[in-house]
C-alpha cells in the first residue's frame, strides 16, 4: 500500500516527463549533434529555382505565343514522367516532388527554338532525365547538366530543326538568330532589343531582363554563388572585348556577347547548377573562366553560332577534378 | 570599432532571449548526488572513499592517477551510498560515487589563501589541480595541464572565452554580468600561472551588458586587461578560431594553442580558479542554463555537480507535456551537445547547459543525396571539405580521410546544420576519426 502511494507521487512529479513511449529509453529521442538544422532543404531550393524561371518562361510565351507554352509544358511533363518511370523501374524511392525534374524540363524548353516539334521535345526530355541524370544515380550524382545534355542530344539528332528560328510574334517566318546574323552575315542586332527580348532565338534566350530578374531572386535567396554568374559573364565580356579591340570590324562588341544567345540563361541557370559546378572557390573560378573562354572561342571560331551549351558541358566534365585539385587550405596549415 | 570575426561559420537562431535576462538562481542542495570519477578528458580517478563513509562537502573522493586528469570532490555532505558504474552524460557508463546528502554544507569564503600573492606559478597550478578544475566550456580538459606550457614554449597571452556561441546557453553571459570581479580575478591568476603579460576577455556582441560590467570592474582592479568584442556568429568560441579572431594568429595544424603562445580558458573556469585559490573551494558546483522549448521555465541555475538532470529539470518546471511530441534532452547546447538516453545522468563539470528540444525543432531523421551545393565547404571554419571527408568516414576510406585532414574537424556542426539534404556529416566524420584510429592502432600493433 505504502509502495503504491510512493509510485503515485513519483508519477505526478514533473520529472516523469514524456508520456509517449517511442521505443527509446524514457521516450527520449537520441541523435548525433548538431541537433538543430537550417530550415532550408532541397525541396525549397529546387522550387525557388522553378519560381525564378517563371519570368523567363513568361517572356518566351509573351514573345512566341502558344508554341512556347506548349514546349514548356511538354518538356516539364515528360521530364517529370521520365524521372518517375526510371525511379519506379529501378525500385527506388520516387522523388519527383523535389522539383529538380521540373527545373530540367523548364531549362531544356528554354534552350529550344519556338517552332521545335513537340515530339522532339519529349525525346530531349527523356534523354535529359534518363541519360543525363538517372543513369548516373539520380539527383546529385550526375556529372553533366541534364538540360544541356538533352539539348546536345537534340542538336545531334535534329540539327536542322534546332537551328530553325522564328521571329517573335509570328509562327512561321523563319529568321536567323542575332548570333547567326553576326557570324554568317555580319549584321549586328541592337543590344537594347536583345535586352528586352524582341529577337529570334531559343525561348529562354530572348529576354535578358527576365533572366536577370530570376537570377537576382536566386542570389537574394542565397541559392547561387555570386562567383558563378559574374565570373562567367565577366570572362565572356573580357575575352569578347579582347577580340573586339583587336578587330572591331570583324568581331562583335562584348555587350553583344553578353546579351545574345544563351549567355545570360547559361550564366544564371546553367553554370550555377549546384550538382554540376565545383564546390571550392578556386574551382568555381577556373570553371567559369574556362567556360567563358570556350564560349568566345566557339562563337568566333567554331562551326556553330552559339557556344554556351558546349562551354558548360565541357567544363562540367572536369568538375570532379577541379574539386580535388582546388582543396581549400585547411585552417592552420603551413602556407 | 567593428566587431572582429572569422571567415565562414553560420548564424543559427540563438534563442538566448529565453534565459539571458534571468538572474542566476542557486539551486537547493540535492538529496543525492552521483559524482562520476571521470568528468574530464584523460584518465578517470581512483576512488578514495568507500560505501558507508561519511564525507563533507568539498572532500576529496577521487584522486587523479595520471598527469592529464583532475580529482573529484564531494559536492554535498553525507554518506557514501555506493561506488558503482552509473550512466554518464557524455555517453556510456562510468564509475561514480553516490552520496546521500545529510543536508550539511560548508561556507566557502574568506582568505583561505592569505599567501596567494606570494605563490609561484608551480604552486598556483598545483592548487588548481588539487581543486579538480577542468575547462567548463564543455570540453572538460584538466585546467592545470592547460596552464602548464611544455618546455621551451612561452605563453604571452591569455584569452578568456566568454563567447558562448552555442544557441540557448547563457550561463557564461550571466556569470560575466553578475560576477565580473571573480572573472577578472581568475584571469589575473591564470596570467600569473602562465607568465602571460597580456590578458584579454573575448565575448560576442550580443552580450554588451556583460562587457560593460566587466569594463567597469576592470577599471578598478585590472586596468591591464583588454576586451575583444566579436561578431555574434557560430563557432566564434571554438578555441583555434577564437585565437585567430582575437590575435590574428593561427595555431598550426595538429598543434596546440601553446604553439601560438596562447592559453584559452572559459570564463566559468576563471571563476572556478578564483574560488579555488581565493576561498579554497574545489570545483563542486557550476552555473548552467536550462533552456529549450521543451522546458516549462527556462533558467540559469547554479547547481552542485552530481545533481541529476531529472532534478535540475524539475527545478525548472519539468519538461513540458504535449501529446505526440518527441523530446531530445542534451548535455550542452544544440550544436555540440550530447543527446541523453536517460534523465538519470548527473550534471558534470563540463555541463554548460541542459537543452530540451521539442520534436518540431528536432532535425528530421531522413537525409537525401548530396547535391554538391558547396554550402558545407563555404561554412566550414576549419577550411575542410565536409561532404567529402564525411563520405570517406562513412565508407571507411581511412587513408583518404587522413589525407584530406578529416582529423582536423572540430565537430562544430556548421556543415551538418547548413546541409540542405540534411546529411549527418559530423556523425560520419566522427566515424571516420574512429575508423582511422582503429586502423592506426592495428598498424602499430
XYZ file of C-alpha atoms in Angstrom, chain B residues 1 5 120 205 240 300 358 403 436:
9
model
C 35.135 49.704 -33.969
C 35.173 37.859 -36.645
C 54.786 30.977 -7.783
C 28.439 41.490 -29.335
C 41.549 27.883 -32.505
C 20.161 29.911 -15.277
C 10.781 19.623 -28.897
C 44.945 12.732 -46.359
C 41.266 5.921 -38.632
